[in-house]
Amino acid sequence: MGAIDQLIGLVRDCVVQVRGTTDNGGDGGFRGSGFFIAQDTVLTCAHVAGDAGDRVTVRWRGRGIDGVVRRASPRAGRSRIAPYPDLALVTVSPQWQHPVVLLDDHLPNSGTTLAVAGHAQNYGSEIVGVDGRFTFGGLNDRMIRLNGDEITPGMSGAPVLDGATGGVCAVTKATRTVHQPAGGGVAVPVRGLRHLLDCTSSRTLWDNHDRYHRCNRRWTNLADRLPPPDGGIDRATERELIATTMRLPADPQPQRHLATYHRIAGPVTPEPQHPLRDYRDVVSELAVLVDPAESLPYPLTYAIDLARVAEPSDVADQLRWWVVRVAARLGLSDQVEATLAHPPDGEPPPPRPTPSVMVCIRPVTRTSSRYRYMIWRYLDETDAPQVAADQRPAPLERVYQRLRELLPDLVEQTAGGEHPTMIEFIVPFELMDEAVDRWPVEPGSSRSIGFGLRHPVVVRALDRFDASPGTGRYWRWERRWGALDGRDMAAALRPLACTERPSPEQMTAMLQPDDALAALLLLPYPVRHPAAKVVLDAGVAEGVPVMVWRRRGCTGAPDRPHDTCRGRQLHVAVRDALRDTRREEVPERVRRIRYTAVIGGDDDHCGNDIVLLWDDPGRRPTGSVLVSPNERRHLHA
């Protein structure tokens, strides 16, 4: 029996059934598959296991044991479609000595043979073990496309073995999608766990996983017998590097891992599609990049970089020894010695985006007076997990009440580092004047201040937020945002006169010729004014990314002077605040206008009611939605 056949046997022995419980009237029925990834820890799909805190029964080798869902990504709302990553971790009572799969935090190479082992219900009611053979068919968004055998209901949550590396690289999620050949399906890569776990939880899980395989070498020994890749660093050598880096203390600012990745891989390297929580994540991402033609392989450069600053010193010595051994094997000893002797001048890492709490309020229908909300914690382009949601339609005031209760803790928990956490409200036109900046940071406290004094608060256009990349609306938005890059925002300001009443055609004609000229609009009148709706509608449609107005703006009466009116006051305050300001700094400058109003004690100051629409197209929480075999029936019911 070859190594790959033995590995498939090891995978089968780690697979479990995930079932409901009979508590509180539950039916205890079969839900899907899962598998052990650490002692007493099962990985499966969220749509199989349920929400965090739910109880399930895990069956392994014919025996059942109680389990609790410890972590789970948000499940589907009324649509019954589970968003990415659709993963859950189940903890079982410590009664069994069981095997653990060898996880592989890499995507398969093109055409790689993959194997799936899970459970399914046969033509009767019996639950049986099933296997499938597939090839890697590329990516469907961030999902692995499986081409080959059929994915049947019950296989959701089953492990996917990479035949080239000998590790489990993914979790089976769904049957085949549209435009996919007959048979097959999709799977969530193991690196999707990075969306489920914070740095501390991720390190704990991987420590437990790695400890098992240090003590039980059968799986890694079989994997190491598989043919190695042509050149480069093999998986066993990469595991040695990861084991050494994990002796380093966790970085108290994990966002620096992304900055390090950019510094090592270069500024033109595509962004990782998953967060970088720890050193091992950086190694995994760098290991799959094509080695630079005239430089060291990226993992070698990273190990050298870590060795220069590593504490304790014995870890630094281990990193240097790893570098020397690998360089000798690859014929790069002279180049490595020169690099170690003459460290390059450090380049400053790219600036980190401002972290934020994103709140989306969406009407049930365009004419509905009932709403739903979703909340994300945005840290960067690859790390914007959903942290709260309520898909039950509710009156607007009830939604606002719930958000006032949730926001203080969510904002406090979103570390801002050198920047205060921003609050982004993604809302339809009619909700843009809600005074979120005046909601109390500490509800119930007599000394509580409004969010707008402590944090930048912006609104964003729901219609544009829903635009898909590649569409005309998204392209115009992205183009105008790009036109602001590096510009002085005061020079980009286009104020409208209080008495201007442009028609939709006039607004469109004004905005189209010059992207940069009309990248920042200032409206003198309040959003409820008929002229404001024309300007906002045209601005959103034509991609204007920044607009400013007052909730109590000038009404534009033609028989009154407007040299000192509220619209003129807003123009002067915004123009002065934005001098020598870049586009990323606008929310903070508007926050300063707000606290200038409080310091001056002027009730009519524009800082008391200023509204900023600030729409960066790069700040979008992402999520893939695919239909699992168990979910499909709900879509056709």
XYZ file of C-alpha atoms in Angstrom:
637
model
C 0.000 0.000 0.000
C 1.441 3.375 -1.028
C 1.839 6.421 1.190
C -1.204 8.208 -0.272
C -3.485 5.195 0.367
C -2.267 4.995 3.951
C -2.895 8.730 4.384
C -6.480 8.337 3.160
C -6.920 5.629 5.786
C -5.642 8.005 8.470
C -8.096 10.661 7.311
C -11.035 8.241 7.551
C -10.131 7.415 11.141
C -10.408 11.097 12.138
C -13.872 11.647 10.626
C -16.922 11.985 12.898
C -20.660 12.356 12.498
C -22.173 15.594 13.775
C -25.708 15.090 15.046
C -28.274 17.098 16.933
C -29.146 16.384 20.551
C -32.370 15.194 22.124
C -32.251 18.008 24.688
C -35.258 20.339 24.766
C -37.144 18.270 22.240
C -34.314 18.015 19.685
C -34.509 15.137 17.206
C -30.861 14.057 17.517
C -30.765 13.684 13.740
C -27.724 13.422 11.481
C -26.484 16.829 10.292
C -23.179 16.231 8.573
C -19.518 15.357 8.972
C -16.560 16.744 10.888
C -13.028 15.722 11.879
C -10.560 16.022 14.743
C -7.948 18.784 14.307
C -6.660 18.831 17.914
C -7.345 16.903 21.090
C -11.099 17.059 21.832
C -11.623 19.578 19.005
C -13.704 18.946 15.867
C -13.754 21.168 12.779
C -16.908 21.242 10.656
C -19.160 23.712 8.835
C -21.188 26.304 10.727
C -24.321 25.327 8.797
C -23.803 21.775 10.145
C -22.978 22.512 13.801
C -25.021 25.652 14.496
C -24.226 28.785 16.467
C -21.659 29.267 19.240
C -23.042 27.751 22.435
C -25.250 25.182 20.677
C -24.993 21.586 21.867
C -24.432 18.694 19.459
C -23.640 14.988 19.591
C -20.401 13.759 18.009
C -20.205 10.085 16.952
C -16.859 8.394 16.352
C -16.250 4.670 15.924
C -19.881 3.992 16.786
C -19.823 5.882 20.076
C -21.511 9.180 20.869
C -20.340 11.993 23.097
C -21.666 15.444 23.942
C -20.135 18.458 22.238
C -20.491 22.242 22.389
C -19.973 24.672 19.514
C -17.194 26.936 20.805
C -16.656 29.057 17.705
C -18.820 29.504 14.627
C -18.901 31.979 11.779
C -22.254 33.727 11.237
C -24.805 31.458 9.634
C -27.322 32.295 6.937
C -30.214 34.626 7.576
C -33.558 34.183 5.913
C -31.822 33.353 2.628
C -30.526 30.076 4.145
C -27.144 30.633 2.492
C -24.133 30.425 4.803
C -21.517 33.166 4.227
C -17.771 32.599 4.125
C -16.042 30.934 5.878
C -18.953 28.776 7.152
C -16.724 27.062 9.740
C -17.312 25.934 13.322
C -15.182 24.415 16.094
C -16.826 21.878 18.397
C -15.301 20.873 21.738
C -16.141 17.382 23.025
C -15.838 15.992 26.540
C -12.290 14.665 27.152
C -13.136 10.948 27.197
C -11.418 9.626 24.055
C -7.889 9.142 22.844
C -8.355 9.859 19.168
C -6.151 10.666 16.151
C -5.808 14.177 14.695
C -5.487 15.127 11.020
C -2.388 16.918 9.750
C -3.629 20.338 8.645
C -2.155 22.035 5.579
C -2.629 25.819 5.455
C -1.985 26.030 1.696
C -4.094 25.971 -1.420
C -3.532 22.963 -3.704
C -1.573 23.337 -6.920
C -3.468 23.259 -10.203
C -4.644 19.752 -11.119
C -3.707 18.233 -7.747
C -5.540 15.037 -6.782
C -7.760 15.536 -3.729
C -9.620 12.991 -1.593
C -12.673 13.528 0.617
C -13.795 11.162 3.388
C -17.093 11.798 5.145
C -20.509 10.431 6.021
C -23.764 10.372 4.088
C -27.198 8.824 4.311
C -27.663 5.886 1.947
C -30.861 5.014 0.107
C -32.378 3.859 3.387
C -31.858 5.637 6.685
C -28.412 4.256 7.497
C -25.499 6.676 7.819
C -22.468 5.286 6.016
C -18.897 6.355 5.376
C -18.262 7.675 1.857
C -15.135 8.674 -0.051
C -14.674 10.820 -3.119
C -11.852 11.544 -5.549
C -11.417 14.980 -7.085
C -8.971 17.313 -8.752
C -8.354 20.920 -7.806
C -10.285 23.025 -10.315
C -9.199 26.486 -9.204
C -10.926 28.935 -6.885
C -14.512 30.106 -6.679
C -13.934 33.404 -4.887
C -11.928 32.069 -1.904
C -13.420 28.574 -2.117
C -11.650 25.504 -3.513
C -13.462 24.032 -6.517
C -13.612 20.216 -6.412
C -13.985 18.558 -9.830
C -14.883 14.881 -9.815
C -17.225 12.664 -7.793
C -20.548 13.812 -6.372
C -20.715 15.673 -3.050
C -23.797 14.247 -1.363
C -25.774 15.651 1.593
C -24.006 14.695 4.792
C -20.521 15.258 3.403
C -20.599 18.916 4.449
C -17.851 19.320 7.045
C -15.734 16.430 5.711
C -11.923 16.804 5.376
C -10.238 17.303 1.987
C -6.810 15.635 1.665
C -4.204 17.179 -0.649
C -2.602 14.234 -2.445
C 0.578 16.206 -3.144
C 1.348 17.330 0.417
C -0.385 14.677 2.521
C -2.192 17.284 4.624
C -5.862 18.200 5.008
C -6.200 21.469 3.129
C -9.949 22.167 3.239
C -13.410 21.445 4.644
C -16.112 20.239 2.255
C -18.957 22.764 2.117
C -21.171 22.533 -0.914
C -22.300 20.577 -3.892
C -21.337 21.832 -7.329
C -22.179 25.392 -8.318
C -23.434 26.906 -11.539
C -20.882 26.706 -14.405
C -19.109 23.782 -12.702
C -18.909 20.384 -14.437
C -21.270 17.634 -13.294
C -20.162 16.198 -9.973
C -17.835 17.851 -7.527
C -18.442 20.808 -5.286
C -16.621 23.429 -3.260
C -14.648 23.440 -0.018
C -13.446 26.026 2.500
C -9.629 26.154 2.726
C -8.107 25.516 6.153
C -6.811 29.075 6.132
C -10.454 30.154 6.474
C -9.904 29.450 10.190
C -8.069 32.768 10.323
C -11.438 34.504 9.914
C -12.856 32.497 12.817
C -10.099 32.926 15.412
C -8.215 35.829 16.920
C -4.451 35.633 17.408
C -4.582 34.061 20.882
C -7.178 31.417 19.982
C -5.391 30.610 16.733
C -2.060 30.102 18.487
C -3.654 27.848 21.126
C -5.345 25.673 18.500
C -2.220 25.295 16.373
C -0.060 24.583 19.435
C -2.368 21.686 20.346
C -2.388 20.426 16.746
C 1.400 20.618 16.412
C 1.978 18.970 19.802
C -0.015 15.923 18.705
C 2.052 15.480 15.547
C 5.356 15.957 17.378
C 4.368 13.041 19.612
C 2.734 10.970 16.843
C 4.975 11.001 13.770
C 3.150 8.470 11.611
C 1.236 11.046 9.552
C 4.164 13.413 8.989
C 6.470 10.493 8.145
C 4.037 9.325 5.447
C 3.584 12.869 4.107
C 7.354 13.318 3.901
C 7.578 10.202 1.685
C 5.507 11.890 -1.039
C 7.470 13.293 -4.007
C 8.899 16.724 -3.046
C 8.191 19.821 -5.155
C 10.660 20.793 -7.854
C 13.193 23.042 -6.134
C 12.222 25.478 -3.417
C 11.376 24.617 0.180
C 9.472 21.399 0.882
C 6.673 21.105 3.445
C 8.795 19.307 6.066
C 11.389 22.100 5.978
C 8.629 24.681 6.118
C 7.164 22.947 9.193
C 10.563 23.266 10.887
C 10.563 27.012 10.252
C 7.011 27.375 11.547
C 7.834 25.385 14.694
C 10.747 27.729 15.390
C 8.781 30.926 14.765
C 6.044 29.735 17.107
C 8.559 29.820 19.961
C 8.530 33.605 19.575
C 6.114 35.511 21.813
C 2.913 36.527 20.045
C 3.206 39.992 18.545
C 1.066 42.361 20.679
C 0.216 44.200 17.440
C -0.688 41.376 15.023
C -1.479 43.890 12.277
C 2.290 44.248 11.839
C 2.396 40.808 10.209
C 0.741 42.241 7.096
C 3.241 45.110 6.983
C 6.099 42.591 7.230
C 4.565 40.497 4.452
C 4.486 43.551 2.170
C 8.061 44.454 3.039
C 9.339 40.931 2.267
C 7.192 40.177 -0.798
C 7.256 43.640 -2.345
C 4.574 46.292 -2.887
C 3.180 44.811 -6.124
C 2.430 41.410 -4.569
C -1.343 40.820 -4.321
C -2.958 41.192 -0.909
C -3.447 37.923 0.990
C -7.107 36.924 0.923
C -7.046 35.838 4.565
C -5.836 37.629 7.720
C -2.274 37.148 8.958
C -2.722 36.346 12.661
C 0.704 34.957 13.527
C 4.178 34.189 12.185
C 3.042 30.862 10.739
C 0.475 32.635 8.556
C 3.206 34.829 7.067
C 5.360 31.755 6.356
C 2.423 29.981 4.664
C 1.626 32.956 2.441
C 5.261 33.602 1.476
C 5.950 29.922 0.760
C 3.514 29.792 -2.170
C 4.848 32.885 -3.945
C 7.092 32.391 -6.963
C 10.667 32.923 -5.799
C 12.185 36.214 -7.016
C 14.654 35.760 -9.867
C 17.636 37.549 -8.313
C 16.889 37.319 -4.602
C 16.528 34.697 -1.910
C 13.293 32.691 -1.624
C 10.807 34.669 0.433
C 10.716 32.270 3.444
C 14.521 32.522 3.705
C 14.358 36.314 3.659
C 11.627 36.233 6.320
C 13.635 33.887 8.558
C 16.677 36.185 8.265
C 14.464 39.164 9.082
C 13.109 37.446 12.210
C 16.546 36.244 13.311
C 17.787 39.842 13.520
C 15.178 40.819 16.114
C 14.170 37.503 17.714
C 14.043 37.151 21.471
C 14.997 34.913 23.227
C 18.424 34.606 21.643
C 18.275 30.805 21.288
C 15.312 31.222 18.924
C 17.375 33.653 16.848
C 20.170 31.048 16.730
C 17.719 28.355 15.600
C 16.398 30.629 12.839
C 19.921 31.365 11.577
C 20.813 27.654 11.656
C 17.660 26.863 9.641
C 18.616 29.535 7.093
C 22.171 28.207 6.734
C 21.021 24.580 6.255
C 18.343 25.455 3.687
C 20.668 27.807 1.810
C 23.313 25.073 1.560
C 20.770 22.639 0.134
C 19.577 25.198 -2.434
C 23.079 26.358 -3.389
C 22.550 29.841 -1.945
C 25.135 29.852 0.855
C 27.224 32.741 -0.509
C 24.181 34.943 -1.003
C 22.844 34.152 2.476
C 26.208 34.876 4.119
C 26.349 38.246 2.369
C 22.798 39.073 3.452
C 23.465 38.095 7.063
C 26.653 40.188 7.107
C 25.098 43.305 5.523
C 21.468 43.823 6.543
C 19.575 46.117 4.135
C 18.240 49.460 5.184
C 14.727 48.965 6.488
C 11.856 50.346 4.452
C 8.938 51.815 6.348
C 5.926 49.495 6.286
C 2.840 50.697 4.437
C 0.410 52.635 6.642
C -2.274 50.602 8.336
C -5.887 51.450 7.494
C -7.945 52.987 10.261
C -9.869 50.221 12.063
C -13.608 50.666 12.256
C -16.955 49.268 13.240
C -19.153 49.036 10.131
C -22.923 49.115 10.629
C -25.265 48.345 7.738
C -28.985 49.132 8.105
C -31.071 47.755 5.279
C -34.822 48.099 4.671
C -36.671 44.837 4.080
C -37.939 46.295 0.790
C -37.400 49.682 -0.834
C -40.744 50.919 0.482
C -40.633 49.159 3.847
C -40.592 50.862 7.238
C -38.945 47.804 8.788
C -35.192 47.210 8.796
C -32.443 44.681 9.467
C -28.867 45.355 10.568
C -25.425 43.760 10.281
C -22.166 44.812 11.990
C -18.555 44.085 11.028
C -15.245 44.820 12.727
C -12.974 46.134 9.959
C -9.210 45.838 10.538
C -7.938 45.665 6.955
C -8.908 44.436 3.484
C -8.504 40.791 4.489
C -9.818 40.964 8.039
C -13.376 42.260 8.410
C -15.383 39.633 10.315
C -19.073 39.995 11.010
C -19.602 40.454 14.754
C -23.361 40.977 15.085
C -26.529 40.798 13.017
C -30.276 40.618 13.362
C -32.136 39.532 10.246
C -35.551 39.865 11.888
C -37.387 42.895 10.443
C -37.977 45.565 13.076
C -39.143 49.195 13.217
C -36.337 51.705 12.793
C -36.446 52.984 16.374
C -36.031 49.449 17.702
C -33.024 48.942 15.422
C -31.507 52.218 16.641
C -32.122 51.231 20.256
C -30.333 47.916 19.766
C -27.401 49.597 18.016
C -27.053 52.133 20.836
C -26.714 49.169 23.195
C -24.193 47.253 21.052
C -21.910 49.973 19.707
C -20.119 51.120 22.892
C -18.650 47.676 23.596
C -17.935 46.879 19.935
C -16.112 50.165 19.404
C -14.158 49.712 22.632
C -13.110 46.191 21.589
C -11.867 47.327 18.169
C -8.317 48.384 18.940
C -7.422 51.571 17.128
C -3.677 51.642 17.741
C -2.439 55.102 16.818
C -5.830 56.058 15.334
C -9.203 56.218 17.097
C -11.655 53.607 15.859
C -13.932 54.896 13.110
C -17.686 54.218 12.912
C -19.082 53.708 9.397
C -22.853 53.728 8.905
C -23.910 52.137 5.605
C -27.474 53.305 5.126
C -30.073 54.271 2.525
C -30.543 57.917 1.592
C -33.387 58.560 4.052
C -31.302 57.539 7.112
C -28.192 59.602 6.414
C -29.210 62.440 8.732
C -29.490 60.298 11.867
C -27.299 61.985 14.510
C -25.117 58.941 15.205
C -22.231 61.241 16.138
C -24.313 62.390 19.128
C -25.195 58.901 20.383
C -23.604 58.506 23.834
C -20.355 56.578 24.189
C -21.419 55.574 27.708
C -25.228 55.282 27.781
C -26.713 56.147 31.151
C -23.733 58.184 32.322
C -24.365 61.848 33.086
C -20.876 62.662 31.764
C -21.142 60.645 28.566
C -20.043 62.354 25.355
C -21.163 61.633 21.812
C -19.355 59.163 19.554
C -18.492 61.975 17.148
C -16.188 63.654 19.667
C -14.169 60.548 20.466
C -14.330 58.752 17.108
C -14.559 59.676 13.419
C -18.159 58.983 12.333
C -19.101 58.736 8.650
C -22.042 57.607 6.550
C -21.822 55.538 3.389
C -24.281 54.961 0.556
C -26.011 51.582 0.755
C -26.787 51.569 -2.988
C -23.126 51.980 -3.864
C -21.935 49.610 -1.152
C -23.890 46.845 -2.904
C -22.219 47.543 -6.266
C -20.146 44.619 -7.538
C -16.546 45.172 -8.703
C -16.478 45.356 -12.486
C -19.803 47.176 -12.827
C -19.987 50.709 -14.182
C -21.114 52.167 -10.867
C -18.239 50.561 -8.985
C -15.721 51.588 -11.671
C -16.785 55.259 -11.521
C -16.581 55.192 -7.719
C -13.124 53.594 -7.706
C -11.878 55.968 -10.418
C -12.905 59.125 -8.536
C -11.467 57.779 -5.289
C -8.195 57.148 -7.104
C -8.241 60.709 -8.460
C -8.030 61.958 -4.857
C -4.876 59.969 -4.062
C -2.191 62.379 -2.848
C -4.280 65.493 -3.516
C -4.899 68.363 -1.139
C -8.555 67.846 -0.241
C -9.195 71.566 0.118
C -8.284 71.956 -3.565
C -10.635 69.108 -4.522
C -13.584 70.724 -2.733
C -16.516 71.675 -4.987
C -19.032 73.727 -2.962
C -22.532 74.313 -4.283
C -24.072 77.746 -3.802
C -27.009 77.961 -1.418
C -29.297 79.124 -4.210
C -28.195 76.472 -6.742
C -30.994 74.123 -7.778
C -29.384 71.806 -10.342
C -31.508 69.339 -12.256
C -30.400 65.685 -12.430
C -29.129 66.289 -15.972
C -27.149 69.358 -14.896
C -25.560 67.498 -11.983
C -24.542 64.594 -14.220
C -23.093 66.975 -16.804
C -21.145 68.818 -14.108
C -19.677 65.628 -12.648
C -18.691 63.737 -15.779
C -15.886 65.783 -17.400
C -13.331 65.827 -14.557
C -12.929 63.030 -12.017
C -10.704 65.007 -9.664
C -12.631 68.301 -9.794
C -15.848 66.782 -8.496
C -14.433 64.255 -6.053
C -15.617 66.172 -2.990
C -18.996 67.911 -2.958
C -20.188 70.333 -0.291
C -23.946 70.728 0.020
C -25.125 73.912 1.753
C -28.649 72.605 2.371
C -29.889 69.785 4.633
C -30.394 66.323 3.186
C -34.184 66.608 3.467
C -34.119 69.547 1.034
C -35.340 68.542 -2.480
C -32.147 69.872 -4.074
C -30.037 67.707 -1.747
C -31.662 64.533 -3.028
C -30.818 65.492 -6.611
C -27.186 66.173 -5.691
C -26.788 63.032 -3.582
C -28.443 60.758 -6.138
C -26.221 62.083 -8.927
C -23.125 62.041 -6.718
C -23.622 58.404 -5.737
C -24.422 57.335 -9.312
C -21.349 59.119 -10.707
C -19.008 57.800 -8.017
C -18.346 60.931 -5.928
C -16.669 59.429 -2.833
C -16.815 62.367 -0.391
C -19.749 64.695 0.341
C -20.415 67.018 3.279
C -23.556 68.781 4.516
C -25.329 70.017 7.645
C -28.433 68.583 9.216
C -29.543 72.199 9.757
C -28.135 73.702 6.575
C -29.197 76.780 4.668
C -32.595 76.598 2.964
C -31.310 78.774 0.118
C -33.994 81.456 0.275
C -33.239 83.825 -2.672
C -34.352 86.968 -0.810
C -31.688 86.644 1.913
C -27.934 87.328 1.874
C -25.790 84.206 2.040
C -22.348 85.570 2.885
C -22.730 84.512 6.552
C -25.474 81.851 6.345
C -25.147 78.284 7.618
C -24.115 77.025 4.203
C -21.316 79.595 3.984
C -20.176 78.782 7.540
C -19.891 75.124 6.572
C -17.883 75.967 3.457
C -15.350 78.051 5.392
C -14.982 75.520 8.217
C -14.495 72.541 5.872
C -12.127 74.422 3.554
C -9.915 75.483 6.459
C -9.972 72.038 8.104
C -8.989 70.222 4.904
C -5.985 72.335 3.929
C -2.948 70.066 3.394
C -5.145 67.052 4.148
C -5.157 63.751 2.268
C -8.269 61.703 1.553
C -7.607 59.164 4.345
C -7.430 61.988 6.906
C -10.809 63.569 6.140
C -12.876 61.699 8.798
C -10.422 62.750 11.514
C -10.459 66.388 10.341
C -14.259 66.433 10.472
C -14.075 65.042 14.013
C -11.927 68.064 14.898
C -14.622 70.354 13.500
C -17.067 68.651 15.871
C -15.042 69.197 19.008
C -14.171 72.762 17.943
C -17.916 73.454 18.131
C -18.098 72.026 21.660
C -15.059 73.973 22.872
C -16.459 77.237 21.489
C -19.905 76.678 22.992
C -21.604 77.977 19.823
C -24.898 76.127 19.319
C -25.058 77.293 15.700
C -21.551 76.052 14.809
C -21.555 73.609 11.892
C -19.620 71.103 14.012
C -22.818 70.387 15.941
C -24.612 68.976 12.905
C -22.016 68.263 10.208
C -22.499 65.022 8.227
C -19.680 63.372 6.272
C -20.282 60.832 3.522
C -16.855 59.218 3.105
C -16.821 56.202 0.811
C -13.534 54.328 0.327
C -14.272 51.516 -2.186
C -11.482 49.415 -0.683
C -13.191 49.235 2.714
C -15.731 46.476 2.130
C -16.280 43.382 4.258
C -16.204 40.404 1.932
C -18.116 37.143 2.136
C -18.704 34.308 -0.292
C -22.110 32.673 -0.378
C -22.492 29.168 -1.723
C -25.206 26.611 -1.304
C -24.462 23.453 0.673
C -26.234 20.176 -0.096
C -28.148 20.479 3.177
C -29.113 24.102 2.420
C -30.160 23.627 -1.204
C -33.623 22.304 -0.409
C -34.485 25.536 1.447
C -33.830 27.616 -1.669
C -36.281 25.593 -3.740
C -38.944 25.105 -1.087
